[in-house]
Each structure stands twice: as C-alpha cells, then as structure tokens.
Coordinates of N, CA, C and O in Angstrom, one line a residue:
M1 N -3.5 17.5 -26.9 CA -2.8 16.5 -27.4 C -1.9 16.6 -27.5 O -0.6 17.0 -28.0
E2 N -1.5 14.7 -26.5 CA 0.2 14.5 -27.0 C 0.1 14.1 -28.6 O -0.3 13.5 -29.2
V3 N 0.9 14.3 -28.8 CA 2.3 13.6 -30.4 C 3.3 13.1 -30.6 O 4.0 13.8 -30.3
N4 N 3.0 11.4 -30.9 CA 4.6 11.0 -30.6 C 5.2 11.7 -31.5 O 4.8 11.6 -32.6
A5 N 7.2 10.9 -31.2 CA 7.2 11.4 -32.4 C 7.7 9.5 -33.9 O 7.3 8.9 -32.9
K6 N 8.0 9.9 -34.9 CA 8.0 8.6 -35.6 C 8.9 8.5 -36.2 O 10.0 9.3 -36.0
E7 N 9.0 6.9 -36.5 CA 10.5 6.5 -36.9 C 10.5 5.7 -38.3 O 8.7 5.5 -38.5
F8 N 11.2 6.1 -39.0 CA 10.9 4.8 -40.8 C 12.3 4.7 -40.7 O 13.1 5.0 -40.0
S9 N 11.8 3.0 -41.3 CA 13.5 2.3 -41.3 C 14.3 2.0 -42.4 O 12.5 2.0 -43.0
N10 N 14.7 1.5 -42.3 CA 15.4 0.4 -44.2 C 16.5 -0.3 -43.3 O 16.5 -0.4 -41.9
D11 N 16.8 -1.1 -43.9 CA 18.4 -1.9 -44.1 C 19.5 -0.6 -43.5 O 20.3 -1.9 -42.8
D12 N 19.5 0.0 -43.8 CA 20.5 1.3 -43.3 C 20.6 2.0 -42.8 O 21.9 2.1 -41.9
I13 N 19.5 2.8 -42.3 CA 18.8 3.5 -41.0 C 17.8 4.0 -40.1 O 17.2 3.2 -41.0
T14 N 18.0 5.0 -40.0 CA 16.6 4.8 -38.8 C 16.5 6.6 -38.5 O 17.1 6.8 -38.2
V15 N 15.2 7.1 -39.1 CA 15.0 8.3 -39.4 C 14.1 8.8 -38.9 O 12.6 7.8 -37.9
T16 N 14.2 9.5 -37.4 CA 13.9 9.7 -36.4 C 13.1 10.6 -36.1 O 13.5 12.3 -36.8
Y17 N 11.6 11.5 -36.5 CA 10.9 12.5 -36.3 C 10.1 12.9 -35.6 O 9.6 12.0 -35.1
D18 N 10.3 13.9 -34.5 CA 9.8 14.7 -33.5 C 8.8 16.1 -34.1 O 9.6 17.0 -33.9
P19 N 7.3 16.2 -34.1 CA 6.9 17.0 -34.7 C 6.8 18.4 -33.3 O 6.2 18.7 -34.1
C20 N 7.2 17.9 -32.4 CA 6.8 18.8 -31.4 C 7.7 19.8 -31.7 O 7.4 20.6 -31.0
I21 N 8.7 19.5 -31.9 CA 10.3 20.4 -32.2 C 10.2 21.3 -33.5 O 10.6 22.1 -33.9
C22 N 10.0 20.6 -34.6 CA 9.6 20.8 -35.8 C 8.7 22.0 -36.2 O 8.2 22.6 -35.4
K23 N 9.3 22.9 -37.8 CA 9.7 24.6 -36.6 C 8.4 24.2 -38.5 O 9.0 25.0 -38.5
L24 N 7.9 23.0 -39.1 CA 8.2 22.7 -40.5 C 8.4 24.5 -41.8 O 7.6 24.6 -42.5
S25 N 9.9 24.2 -41.3 CA 10.6 25.2 -43.2 C 10.5 24.6 -44.0 O 9.9 25.3 -44.8
G26 N 10.4 23.4 -43.8 CA 9.8 22.7 -45.1 C 11.2 22.4 -45.7 O 10.9 22.0 -47.4
K27 N 12.4 22.7 -45.3 CA 14.2 22.3 -46.6 C 13.7 21.3 -46.8 O 14.6 21.0 -47.7
C28 N 13.5 20.2 -45.4 CA 13.6 18.8 -46.1 C 13.4 18.8 -47.8 O 13.8 17.4 -48.3
A29 N 12.0 18.4 -47.2 CA 11.5 18.7 -48.8 C 11.7 18.9 -50.0 O 11.2 19.0 -51.0
K30 N 11.7 19.9 -49.9 CA 12.6 21.2 -51.5 C 13.7 20.8 -51.3 O 13.7 20.4 -52.7
E31 N 15.1 20.4 -49.9 CA 16.0 19.8 -50.9 C 16.0 18.6 -51.4 O 16.9 18.1 -52.4
L32 N 14.8 17.6 -51.1 CA 15.0 16.0 -51.3 C 14.4 15.6 -51.3 O 13.5 13.9 -50.6
S33 N 13.3 16.4 -52.6 CA 11.8 15.6 -52.3 C 11.2 13.8 -52.4 O 10.0 14.0 -52.9
D34 N 12.4 13.6 -53.1 CA 12.5 12.1 -53.6 C 12.5 11.4 -52.4 O 11.8 10.4 -52.0
V35 N 12.8 12.3 -51.1 CA 12.9 10.9 -49.8 C 11.4 11.5 -48.4 O 11.2 11.3 -48.5
F36 N 11.9 12.5 -48.7 CA 10.5 14.0 -47.9 C 9.9 14.4 -48.9 O 9.7 15.2 -49.1
S37 N 8.4 14.2 -47.9 CA 6.9 14.4 -49.6 C 6.2 15.9 -47.7 O 6.4 15.8 -47.1
N38 N 5.8 15.9 -48.3 CA 4.6 17.3 -47.4 C 2.9 16.7 -47.6 O 2.2 17.3 -47.2
T39 N 2.5 15.8 -49.2 CA 1.9 15.5 -49.9 C 1.5 14.3 -49.9 O 0.3 13.6 -49.8
I40 N 2.5 13.0 -49.5 CA 2.3 11.5 -49.2 C 2.0 11.1 -47.9 O 3.1 11.6 -47.2
I41 N 2.0 10.4 -47.6 CA 1.7 10.0 -46.4 C 1.7 8.6 -46.7 O 1.6 7.1 -47.7
P42 N 3.7 7.3 -45.8 CA 4.2 7.8 -44.9 C 5.2 9.4 -45.9 O 5.1 8.8 -47.0
W43 N 5.8 10.1 -44.7 CA 6.0 11.2 -45.5 C 7.6 11.2 -46.3 O 8.0 11.9 -46.2
I44 N 8.1 9.9 -45.3 CA 9.8 9.9 -44.7 C 9.6 8.3 -46.2 O 8.5 7.2 -45.2
N45 N 10.0 8.7 -47.0 CA 10.6 7.1 -47.4 C 11.6 7.2 -48.2 O 12.3 8.2 -48.9
L46 N 12.7 6.4 -47.2 CA 13.9 5.8 -47.6 C 14.1 5.0 -48.4 O 15.8 5.0 -48.7
D47 N 14.0 4.1 -49.3 CA 13.9 4.1 -50.2 C 14.3 4.2 -51.9 O 14.7 4.1 -53.3
N48 N 13.6 5.7 -51.4 CA 13.4 6.4 -53.0 C 15.0 7.2 -53.0 O 15.3 7.9 -53.8
S49 N 15.7 7.7 -51.6 CA 17.2 7.8 -52.5 C 18.7 6.8 -51.9 O 18.7 6.0 -50.4
E50 N 19.8 7.2 -52.3 CA 20.9 6.6 -51.4 C 20.9 7.1 -49.5 O 20.8 8.5 -49.1
T51 N 21.3 6.4 -48.5 CA 22.1 7.2 -46.8 C 22.8 7.7 -47.3 O 21.8 9.2 -46.6
D52 N 23.7 8.0 -47.5 CA 24.2 9.4 -47.6 C 23.4 10.7 -47.2 O 23.4 11.4 -46.9
K53 N 22.9 10.5 -49.3 CA 22.5 12.2 -48.6 C 20.9 12.0 -48.2 O 20.7 13.4 -47.0
V54 N 20.8 11.4 -47.8 CA 19.2 11.6 -46.5 C 20.2 12.3 -44.9 O 19.7 13.2 -44.3
V55 N 21.7 11.2 -44.9 CA 21.8 11.5 -43.8 C 22.6 13.4 -43.8 O 22.4 14.2 -42.6
K56 N 22.5 14.0 -45.0 CA 23.4 15.1 -45.8 C 22.0 16.3 -45.1 O 22.3 16.9 -44.7
Q57 N 21.0 15.7 -46.0 CA 20.4 16.1 -45.3 C 19.5 16.7 -43.7 O 18.7 17.8 -43.9
I58 N 19.6 15.5 -43.1 CA 19.3 15.5 -41.7 C 19.6 16.7 -40.6 O 19.3 17.4 -40.2
K59 N 21.2 16.7 -40.8 CA 21.8 17.3 -40.6 C 21.7 18.5 -40.4 O 22.2 19.8 -40.4
K60 N 20.3 19.1 -42.0 CA 20.4 20.7 -42.4 C 19.6 20.9 -42.0 O 18.9 22.1 -41.6
C61 N 18.0 20.2 -40.9 CA 17.0 20.5 -40.6 C 17.7 22.0 -39.0 O 18.3 21.5 -38.2
P62 N 16.7 21.9 -39.9 CA 17.1 24.2 -38.7 C 17.1 23.9 -37.2 O 16.9 24.3 -36.3
S63 N 15.8 22.5 -37.0 CA 14.9 23.0 -35.5 C 16.0 21.1 -34.6 O 15.6 21.3 -33.8
G64 N 16.0 20.4 -35.9 CA 16.6 19.2 -35.0 C 16.0 18.0 -34.9 O 15.6 16.9 -34.8
A65 N 14.5 18.7 -35.3 CA 13.7 17.4 -35.1 C 13.8 15.6 -36.4 O 13.2 15.2 -35.5
L66 N 14.4 16.0 -36.5 CA 14.6 14.8 -37.8 C 16.4 14.2 -36.9 O 17.1 15.2 -37.0
Q67 N 16.7 13.2 -37.1 CA 17.9 12.7 -36.1 C 17.5 11.8 -37.4 O 16.4 10.9 -38.0
Y68 N 18.9 10.6 -37.5 CA 19.3 9.7 -38.5 C 20.0 8.9 -37.2 O 21.1 9.2 -36.4
F69 N 20.1 7.5 -37.1 CA 21.1 7.1 -36.5 C 21.7 5.7 -37.2 O 20.6 4.7 -38.2
L70 N 22.6 5.1 -37.7 CA 23.2 4.0 -39.1 C 23.1 2.8 -38.7 O 23.4 2.5 -37.0
K71 N 22.1 1.8 -38.7 CA 22.6 0.5 -39.0 C 23.9 -0.6 -39.2 O 24.2 0.4 -39.5
K72 N 24.2 -0.8 -38.0 CA 25.1 -2.4 -38.3 C 25.2 -1.9 -39.7 O 24.3 -2.9 -39.5
E73 N 26.5 -3.1 -39.8 CA 26.8 -3.7 -41.0 C 25.8 -4.8 -40.7 O 26.3 -5.9 -39.7
K74 N 25.8 -5.4 -41.4 CA 24.9 -7.0 -41.2 C 26.4 -8.0 -41.6 O 26.9 -7.6 -42.2
Q75 N 26.8 -8.7 -40.5 CA 28.1 -9.7 -41.2 C 27.4 -10.8 -41.6 O 26.7 -11.5 -41.3
A76 N 28.1 -11.6 -42.4 CA 28.1 -12.1 -43.2 C 27.9 -14.5 -42.6 O 28.8 -14.5 -41.4
V77 N 27.0 -14.4 -43.4 CA 27.3 -15.9 -41.6 C 27.6 -16.5 -42.7 O 27.8 -16.6 -43.7

C-alpha cells in the first residue's frame, strides 16, 4: 500500500510530513503538543503556535519526515 506525504499550511508556513520515513519517535508531539498531536486529526494544527516555534521543532525531527517552507511576505497593494 502506498502512503503519500501530507501537507499542512497557514498564512506563514507549509509543513510537509512523509510517513514513509517517519520513525514515530513522538518527539514533535511531546515537545510541541499545541501543534503536533498523536490523538487528533488533523494531527498538525499550525494555528496553535508561532511559526518560529514550529520551525524550531521541525528542525529537531530525527528522521527528517517533517519539513517546512516559509511563505513569502504578502506585499501591500
């Protein structure tokens, strides 16, 4: 069975999750449970924390299953 990567976004950031390489350490949910959850779907809620905290946590992912892309600042019209 093929498992596809998942993508989660808000106005500031897009987070991708690749379940095929995740080691299920639970580090993300243990250290930033406001964003990452083992029991709620969708399991990533980017609106529950500041973007810099999300980025710091993603950088701690031991498998690299979590990645992020910052969105460009919106220009005033």
